[in-house]
Short mmCIF file of C-alpha atoms and ligand atoms in Angstrom, two decimals:
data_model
loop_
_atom_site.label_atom_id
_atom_site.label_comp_id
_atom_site.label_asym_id
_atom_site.label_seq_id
_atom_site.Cartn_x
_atom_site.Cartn_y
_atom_site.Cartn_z
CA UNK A 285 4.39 8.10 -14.24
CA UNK A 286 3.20 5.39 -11.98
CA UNK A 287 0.10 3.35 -12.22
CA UNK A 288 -2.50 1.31 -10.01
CA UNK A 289 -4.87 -1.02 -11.90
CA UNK A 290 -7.76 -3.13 -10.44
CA UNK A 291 -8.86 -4.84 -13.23
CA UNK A 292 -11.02 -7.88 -12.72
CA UNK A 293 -14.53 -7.73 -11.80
CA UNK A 294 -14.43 -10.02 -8.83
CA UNK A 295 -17.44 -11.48 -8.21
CA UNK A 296 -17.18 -13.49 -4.49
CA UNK A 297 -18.99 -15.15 -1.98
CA UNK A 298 -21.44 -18.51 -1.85
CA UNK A 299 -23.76 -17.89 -4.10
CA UNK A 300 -21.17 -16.10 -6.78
CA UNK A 301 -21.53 -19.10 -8.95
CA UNK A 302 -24.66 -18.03 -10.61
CA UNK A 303 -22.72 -15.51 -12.23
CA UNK A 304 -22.22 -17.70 -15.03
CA UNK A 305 -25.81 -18.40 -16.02
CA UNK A 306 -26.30 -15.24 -17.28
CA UNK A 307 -23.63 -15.97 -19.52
CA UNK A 308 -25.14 -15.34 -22.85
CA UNK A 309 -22.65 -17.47 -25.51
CA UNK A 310 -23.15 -20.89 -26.86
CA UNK A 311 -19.46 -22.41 -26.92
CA UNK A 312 -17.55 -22.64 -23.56
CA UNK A 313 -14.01 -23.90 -23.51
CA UNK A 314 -13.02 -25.38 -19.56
CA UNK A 315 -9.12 -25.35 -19.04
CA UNK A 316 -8.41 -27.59 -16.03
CA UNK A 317 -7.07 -30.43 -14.65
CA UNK A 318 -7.67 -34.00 -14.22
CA UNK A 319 -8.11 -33.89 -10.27
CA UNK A 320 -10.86 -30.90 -11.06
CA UNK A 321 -12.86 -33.14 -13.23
CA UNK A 322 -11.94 -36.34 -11.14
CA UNK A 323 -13.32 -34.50 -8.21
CA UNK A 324 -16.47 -33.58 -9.68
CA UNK A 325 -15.49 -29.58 -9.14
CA UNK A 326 -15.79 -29.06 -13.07
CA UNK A 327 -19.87 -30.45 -12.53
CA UNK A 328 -20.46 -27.42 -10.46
CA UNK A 329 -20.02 -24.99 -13.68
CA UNK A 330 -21.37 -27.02 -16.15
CA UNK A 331 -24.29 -27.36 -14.02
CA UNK A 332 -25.02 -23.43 -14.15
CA UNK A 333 -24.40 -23.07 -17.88
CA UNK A 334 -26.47 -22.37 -20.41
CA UNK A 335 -28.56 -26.17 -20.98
CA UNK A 336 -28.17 -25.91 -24.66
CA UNK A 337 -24.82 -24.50 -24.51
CA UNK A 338 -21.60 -26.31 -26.56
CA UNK A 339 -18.79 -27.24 -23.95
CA UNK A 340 -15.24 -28.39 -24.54
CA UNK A 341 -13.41 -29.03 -21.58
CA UNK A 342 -9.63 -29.27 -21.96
CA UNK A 343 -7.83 -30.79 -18.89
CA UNK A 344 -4.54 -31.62 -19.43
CA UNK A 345 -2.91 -29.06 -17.26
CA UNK A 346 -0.13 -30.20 -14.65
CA UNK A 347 1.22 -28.55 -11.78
CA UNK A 348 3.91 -26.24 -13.08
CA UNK A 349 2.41 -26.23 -16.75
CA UNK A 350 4.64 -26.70 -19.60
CA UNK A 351 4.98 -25.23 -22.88
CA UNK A 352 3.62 -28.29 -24.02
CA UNK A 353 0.14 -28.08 -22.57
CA UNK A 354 0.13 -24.80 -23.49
CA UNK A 355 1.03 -25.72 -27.13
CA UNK A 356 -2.18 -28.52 -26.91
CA UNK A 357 -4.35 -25.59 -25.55
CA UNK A 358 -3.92 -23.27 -28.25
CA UNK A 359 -4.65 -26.11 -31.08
CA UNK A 360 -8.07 -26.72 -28.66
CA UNK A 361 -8.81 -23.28 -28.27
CA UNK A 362 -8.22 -23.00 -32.38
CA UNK A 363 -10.10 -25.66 -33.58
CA UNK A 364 -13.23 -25.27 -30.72
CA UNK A 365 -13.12 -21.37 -31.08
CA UNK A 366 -15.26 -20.81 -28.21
CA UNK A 367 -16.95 -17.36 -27.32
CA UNK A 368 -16.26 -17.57 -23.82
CA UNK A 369 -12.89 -19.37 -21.54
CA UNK A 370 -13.20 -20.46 -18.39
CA UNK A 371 -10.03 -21.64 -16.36
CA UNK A 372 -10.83 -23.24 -12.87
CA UNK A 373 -8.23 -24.83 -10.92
CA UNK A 374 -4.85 -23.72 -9.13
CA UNK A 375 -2.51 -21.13 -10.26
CA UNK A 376 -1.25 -23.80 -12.88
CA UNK A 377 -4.99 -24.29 -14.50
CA UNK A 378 -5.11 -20.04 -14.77
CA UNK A 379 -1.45 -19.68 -15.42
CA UNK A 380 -1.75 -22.19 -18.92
CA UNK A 381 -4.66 -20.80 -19.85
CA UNK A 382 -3.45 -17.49 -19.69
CA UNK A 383 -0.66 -18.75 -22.04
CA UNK A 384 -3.14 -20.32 -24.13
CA UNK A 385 -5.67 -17.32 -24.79
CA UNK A 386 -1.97 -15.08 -25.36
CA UNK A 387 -0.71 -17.58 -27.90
CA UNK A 388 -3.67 -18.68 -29.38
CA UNK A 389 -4.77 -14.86 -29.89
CA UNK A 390 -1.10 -14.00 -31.75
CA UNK A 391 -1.72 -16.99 -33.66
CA UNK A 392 -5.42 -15.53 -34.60
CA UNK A 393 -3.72 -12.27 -35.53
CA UNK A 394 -0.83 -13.63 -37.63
CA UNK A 395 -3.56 -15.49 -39.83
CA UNK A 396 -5.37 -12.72 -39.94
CA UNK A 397 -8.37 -14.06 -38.32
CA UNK A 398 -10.81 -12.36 -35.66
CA UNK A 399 -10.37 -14.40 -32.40
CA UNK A 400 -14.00 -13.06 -31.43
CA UNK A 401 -12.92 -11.58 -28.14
CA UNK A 402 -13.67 -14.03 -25.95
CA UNK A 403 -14.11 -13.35 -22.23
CA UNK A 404 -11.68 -15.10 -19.90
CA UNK A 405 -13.30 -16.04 -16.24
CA UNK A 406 -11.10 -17.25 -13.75
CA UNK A 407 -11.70 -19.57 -10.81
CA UNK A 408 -9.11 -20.56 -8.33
CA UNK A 409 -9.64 -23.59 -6.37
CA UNK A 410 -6.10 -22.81 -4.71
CA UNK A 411 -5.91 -20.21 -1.97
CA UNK A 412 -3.43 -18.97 -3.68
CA UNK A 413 -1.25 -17.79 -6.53
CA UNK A 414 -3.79 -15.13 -7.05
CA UNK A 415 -3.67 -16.00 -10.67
CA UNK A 416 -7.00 -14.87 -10.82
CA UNK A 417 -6.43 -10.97 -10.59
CA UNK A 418 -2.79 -10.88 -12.28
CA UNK A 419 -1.41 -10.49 -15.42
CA UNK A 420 1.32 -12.96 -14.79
CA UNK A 421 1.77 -16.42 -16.19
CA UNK A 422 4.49 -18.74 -15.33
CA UNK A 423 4.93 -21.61 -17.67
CA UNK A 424 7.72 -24.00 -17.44
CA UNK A 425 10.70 -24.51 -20.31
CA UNK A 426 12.60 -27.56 -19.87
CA UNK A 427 14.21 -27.09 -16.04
CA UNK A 428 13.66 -23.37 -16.11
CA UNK A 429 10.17 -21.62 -15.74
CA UNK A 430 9.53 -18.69 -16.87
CA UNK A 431 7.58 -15.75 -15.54
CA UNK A 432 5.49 -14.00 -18.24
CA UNK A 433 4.07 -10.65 -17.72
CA UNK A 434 1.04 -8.93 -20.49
CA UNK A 435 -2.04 -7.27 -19.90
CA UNK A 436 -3.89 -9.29 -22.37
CA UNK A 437 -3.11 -11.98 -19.85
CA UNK A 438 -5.51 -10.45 -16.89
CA UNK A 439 -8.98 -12.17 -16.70
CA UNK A 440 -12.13 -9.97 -17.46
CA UNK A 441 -13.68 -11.71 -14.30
CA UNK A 442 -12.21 -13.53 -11.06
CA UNK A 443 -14.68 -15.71 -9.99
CA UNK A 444 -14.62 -16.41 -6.10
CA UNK A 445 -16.02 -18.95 -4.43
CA UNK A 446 -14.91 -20.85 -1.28
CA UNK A 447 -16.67 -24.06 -2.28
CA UNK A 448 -13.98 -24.92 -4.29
CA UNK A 449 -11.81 -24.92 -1.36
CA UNK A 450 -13.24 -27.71 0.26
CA UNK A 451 -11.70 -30.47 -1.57
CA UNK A 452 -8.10 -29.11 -0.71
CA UNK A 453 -5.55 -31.64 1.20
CA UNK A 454 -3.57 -30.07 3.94
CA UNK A 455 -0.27 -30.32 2.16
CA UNK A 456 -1.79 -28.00 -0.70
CA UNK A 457 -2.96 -25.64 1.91
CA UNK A 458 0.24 -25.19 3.33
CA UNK A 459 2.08 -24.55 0.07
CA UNK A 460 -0.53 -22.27 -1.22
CA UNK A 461 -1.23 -20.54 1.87
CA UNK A 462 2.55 -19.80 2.49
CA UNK A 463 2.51 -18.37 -0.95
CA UNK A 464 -0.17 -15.46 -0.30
CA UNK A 465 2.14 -14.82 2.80
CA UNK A 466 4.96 -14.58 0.02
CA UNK A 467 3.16 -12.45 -2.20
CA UNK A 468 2.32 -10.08 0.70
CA UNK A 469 5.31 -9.42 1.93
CA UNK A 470 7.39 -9.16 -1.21
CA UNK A 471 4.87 -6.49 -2.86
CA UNK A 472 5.19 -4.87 0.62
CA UNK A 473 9.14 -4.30 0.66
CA UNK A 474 9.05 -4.25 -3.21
CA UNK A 475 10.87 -1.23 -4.60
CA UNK A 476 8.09 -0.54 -7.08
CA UNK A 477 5.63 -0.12 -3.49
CA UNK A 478 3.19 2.49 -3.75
CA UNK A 479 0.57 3.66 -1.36
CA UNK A 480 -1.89 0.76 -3.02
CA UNK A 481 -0.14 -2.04 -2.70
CA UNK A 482 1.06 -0.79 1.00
CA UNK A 483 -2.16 -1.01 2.03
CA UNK A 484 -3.82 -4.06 0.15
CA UNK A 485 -0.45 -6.51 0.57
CA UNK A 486 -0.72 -5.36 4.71
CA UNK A 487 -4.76 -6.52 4.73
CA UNK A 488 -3.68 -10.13 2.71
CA UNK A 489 -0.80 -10.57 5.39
CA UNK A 490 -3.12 -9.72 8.33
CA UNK A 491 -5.74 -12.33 7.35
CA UNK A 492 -3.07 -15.03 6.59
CA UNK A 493 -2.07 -14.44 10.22
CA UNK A 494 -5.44 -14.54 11.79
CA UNK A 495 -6.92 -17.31 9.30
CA UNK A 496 -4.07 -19.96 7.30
CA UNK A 497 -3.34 -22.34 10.64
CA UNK A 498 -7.16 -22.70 11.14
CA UNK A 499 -7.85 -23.13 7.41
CA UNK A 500 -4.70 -25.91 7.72
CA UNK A 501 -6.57 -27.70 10.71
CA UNK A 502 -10.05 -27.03 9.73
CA UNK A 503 -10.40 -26.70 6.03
CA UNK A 504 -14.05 -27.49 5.87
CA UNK A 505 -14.93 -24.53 8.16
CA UNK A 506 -15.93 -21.58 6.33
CA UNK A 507 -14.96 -18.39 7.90
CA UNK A 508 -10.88 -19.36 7.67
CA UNK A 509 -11.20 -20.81 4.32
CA UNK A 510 -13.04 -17.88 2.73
CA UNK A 511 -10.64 -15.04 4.48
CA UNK A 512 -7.58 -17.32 2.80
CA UNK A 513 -9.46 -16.91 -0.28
CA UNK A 514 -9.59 -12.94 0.04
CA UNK A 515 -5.99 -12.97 1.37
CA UNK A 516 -4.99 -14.75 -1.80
CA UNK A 517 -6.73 -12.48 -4.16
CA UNK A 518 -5.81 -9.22 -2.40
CA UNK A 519 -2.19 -9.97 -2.45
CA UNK A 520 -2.63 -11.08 -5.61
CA UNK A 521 -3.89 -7.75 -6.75
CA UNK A 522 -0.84 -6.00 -4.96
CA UNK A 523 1.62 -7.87 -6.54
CA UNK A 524 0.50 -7.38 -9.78
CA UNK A 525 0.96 -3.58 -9.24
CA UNK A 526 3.99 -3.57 -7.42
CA UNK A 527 6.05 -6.78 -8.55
CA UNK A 528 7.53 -9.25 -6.74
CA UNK A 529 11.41 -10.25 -5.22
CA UNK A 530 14.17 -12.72 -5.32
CA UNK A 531 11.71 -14.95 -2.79
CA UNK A 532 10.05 -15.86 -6.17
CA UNK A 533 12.97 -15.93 -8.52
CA UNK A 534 14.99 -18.20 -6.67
CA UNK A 535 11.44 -20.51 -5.78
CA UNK A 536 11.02 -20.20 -9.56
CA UNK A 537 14.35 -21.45 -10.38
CA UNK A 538 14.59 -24.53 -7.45
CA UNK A 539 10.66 -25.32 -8.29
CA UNK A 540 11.84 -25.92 -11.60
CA UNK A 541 14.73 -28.05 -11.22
CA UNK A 542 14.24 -30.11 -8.11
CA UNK A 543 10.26 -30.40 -8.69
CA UNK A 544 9.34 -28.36 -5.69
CA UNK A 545 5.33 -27.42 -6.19
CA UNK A 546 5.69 -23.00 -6.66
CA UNK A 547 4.24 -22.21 -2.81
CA UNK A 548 6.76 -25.31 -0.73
CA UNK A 549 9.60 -23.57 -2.73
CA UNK A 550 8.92 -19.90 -1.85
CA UNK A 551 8.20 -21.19 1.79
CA UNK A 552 11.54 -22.79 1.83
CA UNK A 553 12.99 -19.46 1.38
CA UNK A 554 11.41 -16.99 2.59
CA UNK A 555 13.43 -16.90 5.82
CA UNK A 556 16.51 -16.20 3.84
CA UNK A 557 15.05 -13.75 1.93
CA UNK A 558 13.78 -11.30 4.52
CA UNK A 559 17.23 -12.25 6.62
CA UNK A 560 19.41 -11.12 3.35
CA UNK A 561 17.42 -7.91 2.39
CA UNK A 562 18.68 -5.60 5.02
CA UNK A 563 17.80 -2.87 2.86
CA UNK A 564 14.32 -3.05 3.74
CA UNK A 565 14.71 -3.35 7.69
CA UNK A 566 12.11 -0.76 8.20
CA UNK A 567 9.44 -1.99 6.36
CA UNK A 568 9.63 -5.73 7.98
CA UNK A 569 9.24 -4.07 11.08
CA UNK A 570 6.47 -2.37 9.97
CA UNK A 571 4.84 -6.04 8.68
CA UNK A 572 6.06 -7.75 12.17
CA UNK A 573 4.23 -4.83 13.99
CA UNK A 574 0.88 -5.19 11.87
CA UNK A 575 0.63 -8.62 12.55
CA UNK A 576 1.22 -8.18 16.54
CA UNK A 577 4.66 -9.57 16.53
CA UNK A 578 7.00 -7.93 19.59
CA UNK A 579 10.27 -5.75 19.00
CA UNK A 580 11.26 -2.36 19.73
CA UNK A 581 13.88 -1.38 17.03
CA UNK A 582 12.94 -2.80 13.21
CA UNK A 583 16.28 -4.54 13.66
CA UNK A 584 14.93 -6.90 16.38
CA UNK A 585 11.07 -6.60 14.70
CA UNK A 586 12.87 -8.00 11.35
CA UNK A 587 14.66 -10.87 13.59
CA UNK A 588 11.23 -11.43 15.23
CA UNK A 589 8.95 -11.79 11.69
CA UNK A 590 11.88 -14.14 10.54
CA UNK A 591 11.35 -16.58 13.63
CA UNK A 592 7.71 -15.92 13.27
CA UNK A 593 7.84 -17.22 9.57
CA UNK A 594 9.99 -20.18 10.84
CA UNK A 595 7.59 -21.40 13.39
CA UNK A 596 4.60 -20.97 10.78
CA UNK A 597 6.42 -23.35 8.56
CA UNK A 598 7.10 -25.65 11.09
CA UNK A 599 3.24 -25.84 11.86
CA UNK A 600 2.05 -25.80 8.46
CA UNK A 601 4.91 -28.69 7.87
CA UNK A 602 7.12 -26.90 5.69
CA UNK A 603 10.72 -27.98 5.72
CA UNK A 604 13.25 -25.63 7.07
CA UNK A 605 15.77 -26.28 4.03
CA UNK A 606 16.36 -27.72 0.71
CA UNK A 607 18.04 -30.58 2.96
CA UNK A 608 15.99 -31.57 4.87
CA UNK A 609 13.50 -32.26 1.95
CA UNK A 610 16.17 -34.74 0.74
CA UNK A 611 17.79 -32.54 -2.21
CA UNK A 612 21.47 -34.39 -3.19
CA UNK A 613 24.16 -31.40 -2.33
CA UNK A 614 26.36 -32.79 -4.75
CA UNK A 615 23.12 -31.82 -7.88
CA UNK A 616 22.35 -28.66 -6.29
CA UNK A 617 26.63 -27.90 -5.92
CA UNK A 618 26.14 -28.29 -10.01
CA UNK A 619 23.15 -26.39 -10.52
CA UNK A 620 24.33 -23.06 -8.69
CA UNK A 621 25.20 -21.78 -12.10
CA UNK A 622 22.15 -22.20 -13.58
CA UNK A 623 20.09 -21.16 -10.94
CA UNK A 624 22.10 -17.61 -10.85
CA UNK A 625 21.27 -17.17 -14.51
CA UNK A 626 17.76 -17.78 -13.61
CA UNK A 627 17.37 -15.86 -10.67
CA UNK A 628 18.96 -12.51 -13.22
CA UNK A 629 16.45 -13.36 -15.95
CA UNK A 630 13.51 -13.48 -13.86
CA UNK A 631 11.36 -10.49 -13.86
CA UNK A 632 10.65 -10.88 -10.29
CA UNK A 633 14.34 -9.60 -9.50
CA UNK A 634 14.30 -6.19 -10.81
CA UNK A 635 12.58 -4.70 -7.15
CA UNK A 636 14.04 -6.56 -4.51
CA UNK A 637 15.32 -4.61 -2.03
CA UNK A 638 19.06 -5.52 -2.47
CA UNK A 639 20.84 -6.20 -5.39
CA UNK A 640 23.03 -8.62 -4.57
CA UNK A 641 26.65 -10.01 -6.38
CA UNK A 642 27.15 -13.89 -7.33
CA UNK A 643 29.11 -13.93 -3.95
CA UNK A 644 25.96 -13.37 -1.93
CA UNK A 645 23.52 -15.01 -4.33
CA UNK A 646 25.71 -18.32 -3.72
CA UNK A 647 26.18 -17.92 0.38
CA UNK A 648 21.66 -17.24 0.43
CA UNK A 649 21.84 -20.47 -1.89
CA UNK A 650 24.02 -22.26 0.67
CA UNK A 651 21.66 -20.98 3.62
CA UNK A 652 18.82 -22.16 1.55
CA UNK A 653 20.46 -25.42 0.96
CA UNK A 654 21.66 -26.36 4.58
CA UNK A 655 18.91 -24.11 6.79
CA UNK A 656 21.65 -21.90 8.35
N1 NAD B 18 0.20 -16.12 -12.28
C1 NAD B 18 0.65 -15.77 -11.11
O1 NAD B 18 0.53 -14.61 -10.76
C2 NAD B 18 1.32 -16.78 -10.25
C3 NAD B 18 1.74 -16.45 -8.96
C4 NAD B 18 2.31 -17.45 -8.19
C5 NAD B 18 2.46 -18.73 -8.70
N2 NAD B 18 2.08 -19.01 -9.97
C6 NAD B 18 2.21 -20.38 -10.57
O2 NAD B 18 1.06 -21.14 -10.20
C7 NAD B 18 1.41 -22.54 -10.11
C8 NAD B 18 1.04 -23.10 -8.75
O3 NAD B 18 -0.33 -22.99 -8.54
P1 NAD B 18 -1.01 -23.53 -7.19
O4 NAD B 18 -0.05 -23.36 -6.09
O5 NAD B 18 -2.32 -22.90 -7.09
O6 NAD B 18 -1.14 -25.09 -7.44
P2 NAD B 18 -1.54 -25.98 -8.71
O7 NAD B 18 -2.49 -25.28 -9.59
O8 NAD B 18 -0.26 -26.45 -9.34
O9 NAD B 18 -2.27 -27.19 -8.02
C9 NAD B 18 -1.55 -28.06 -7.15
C10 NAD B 18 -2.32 -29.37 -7.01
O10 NAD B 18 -3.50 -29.12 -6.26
C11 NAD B 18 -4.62 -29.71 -6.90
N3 NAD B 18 -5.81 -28.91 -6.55
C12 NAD B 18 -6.06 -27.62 -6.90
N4 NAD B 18 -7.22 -27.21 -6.35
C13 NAD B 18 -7.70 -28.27 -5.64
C14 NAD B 18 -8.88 -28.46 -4.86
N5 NAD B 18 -9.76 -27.48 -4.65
N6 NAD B 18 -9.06 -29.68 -4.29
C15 NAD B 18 -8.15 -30.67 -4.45
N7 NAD B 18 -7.04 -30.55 -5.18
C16 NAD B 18 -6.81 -29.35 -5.77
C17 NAD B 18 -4.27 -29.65 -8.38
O11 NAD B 18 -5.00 -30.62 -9.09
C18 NAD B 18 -2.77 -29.96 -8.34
O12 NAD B 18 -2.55 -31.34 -8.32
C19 NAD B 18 2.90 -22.61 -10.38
O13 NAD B 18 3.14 -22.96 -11.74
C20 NAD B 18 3.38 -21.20 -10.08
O14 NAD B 18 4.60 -20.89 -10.73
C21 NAD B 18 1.49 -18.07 -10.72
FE1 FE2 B 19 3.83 -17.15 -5.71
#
């Protein structure tokens, strides 16, 4: 039996902040960051909530959030007991909140208190993880992170709103925006594909293509920044159906080790990736051709998209290999073991087109390592 959820309400476009004055509650818990608050972006939903509404805003959350935060989060969320949680940041903001609403509600349920069922808005100010629309949290243990996976997880609404975007630096642009390319072309080749995701991963990838470089150089123009935004929530929406790849096990397990922010790391790989999974020739060529790329056979269309992805980076300032961004061989030599155990724990292995053996894990690693 298969199945194809879109959950959220998404709620999108300029004026989609006003959503959240019709919210009728009187306690509002904000999980953030600093930066969000530091930049002001936190003022723009405090400013449309109720005026004689109770807020708490917890922003302690770090890129790749720990068990730690999370651990602080639920202790907020149990004390405040708020009637409605709003997480606005980057994947890392919705990710630990995610973890905090799941913890804090088995913690309700092992006391045998009612945890009031709160609803859970999302707003990314990343273009993106696609947090938003996913039941996915990743939450980082000591050097490993690890990628959680429940339905209680998935935000009533994902709250869209290119405004947020504004703020962004290039470098976070790049990462994120390389991500969403990630996302689309691993639920596209996933094993777990089904006519849904097919279509929704092939939209996100087309309007990475025909938007991310002018969001990189422009960000404050509208029309690129809001199609990243879509991109990032569509391919969010198809991964979440279909799963993900080695791409993001392997980013999961270097990200963790070598501090590598989650979207740098995947687009350090990806090259590798769609070079090692032969398996899925066909449907690469079917990706290159839907975003214009040249090639007759999908052999040469696979070669193409891989040179295409390499050139992207290279714009977008993405290095080529864990090298050249200044990783010691002789750590990474020593944390090959480790990062195979990861890679076979992570749930984002189970579809990838191959399976592949230690032997080939280790020679991809290698690539990875030197850019060859
Ligand atoms: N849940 C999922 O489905 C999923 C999918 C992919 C990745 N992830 C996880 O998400 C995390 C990465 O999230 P991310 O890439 O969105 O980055 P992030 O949330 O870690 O943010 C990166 C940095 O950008 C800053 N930032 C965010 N929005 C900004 C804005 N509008 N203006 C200025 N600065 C801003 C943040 O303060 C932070 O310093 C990782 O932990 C990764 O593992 C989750
Ligand atoms: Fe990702």
């Amino acid at each position: 039996m298969n199945k194809f959820m879109i959950k959220p309400e998404i709620i999108f476009g300029e004026d989609s902040l006003n959503y959240l004055q019709g919210r009728e509650y009187k306690k509002f818990l904000i999980v953030t960051d600093r930066s969000m608050v530091q930049l002001k972006l936190v003022d723009k939903i405090i400013e449309k909530l109720p005026k004689d509404s109770e807020i708490q805003i917890f922003s302690e959350v770090e890129p790749n959030p720990t068990v730690d935060v999370v651990e602080k989060g639920v202790k907020e969320l149990f004390h405040f007991q708020p009637q409605c949680i709003i997480a606005l940041g980057g994947g890392s903001s919705i990710d630990a909140c995610k973890g905090i609403l799941y913890f804090g509600n088995k913690l309700f349920e092992s006391l045998g208190k009612e945890n009031g069922n709160m609803e859970f808005i999302a707003i990314p100010t990343t273009s993106g993880t696609g947090s938003e629309v996913t039941s996915y949290s990743v939450i980082t243990k000591g050097n490993s992170k690890i990628a959680l996976a429940y339905d209680e997880m998935l935000p009533k609404v994902a709250l869209l709103n290119p405004e947020f975007m504004k703020t962004l630096p290039k470098k976070i642009i790049a990462d994120t925006g390389i991500d969403v390319l990630t996302h689309g072309m691993e639920a596209y080749v996933s094993q777990n594909r089904n006519p849904f995701t097919n279509a929704i991963a092939l939209e996100a990838m087309k309007l990475i293509g025909a938007n991310l470089l002018k969001h990189y150089e422009n960000p404050k123009d509208l029309i690129p920044r809001e199609n990243v935004q879509y991109a990032s929530c569509l391919a969010g929406i198809a991964f979440n159906n279909s799963s993900l790849g080695i791409n993001h096990s392997i980013a999961h397990s270097l990200g963790a080790k070598f501090h590598i922010s989650h979207g740098r790391s995947n687009g350090i790989v990806m090259p590798y990736v769609i070079e090692v999974n032969d398996e899925a020739e066909e449907l690469y060529g079917e990706i290159a051709s839907q975003l214009g790329l040249p090639g007759e056979t999908p052999q040469e269309k696979r070669k193409v998209l891989k040179i295409y992805v390499e050139m992207l980076k290279e714009k977008l300032e993405i290095p080529k290999s864990l090298k050249e961004l200044g990783i010691d061989f002789e750590e990474f030599k020593r944390l090959i073991p480790e990062i195979l155990k990861d890679i076979k724990n992570d749930i984002c292995t189970t579809y990838n087109p191959n399976s592949l053996n230690d032997e080939e894990y280790v020679s991809l690693l290698l690539k990875i390592y030197f850019g060859e």
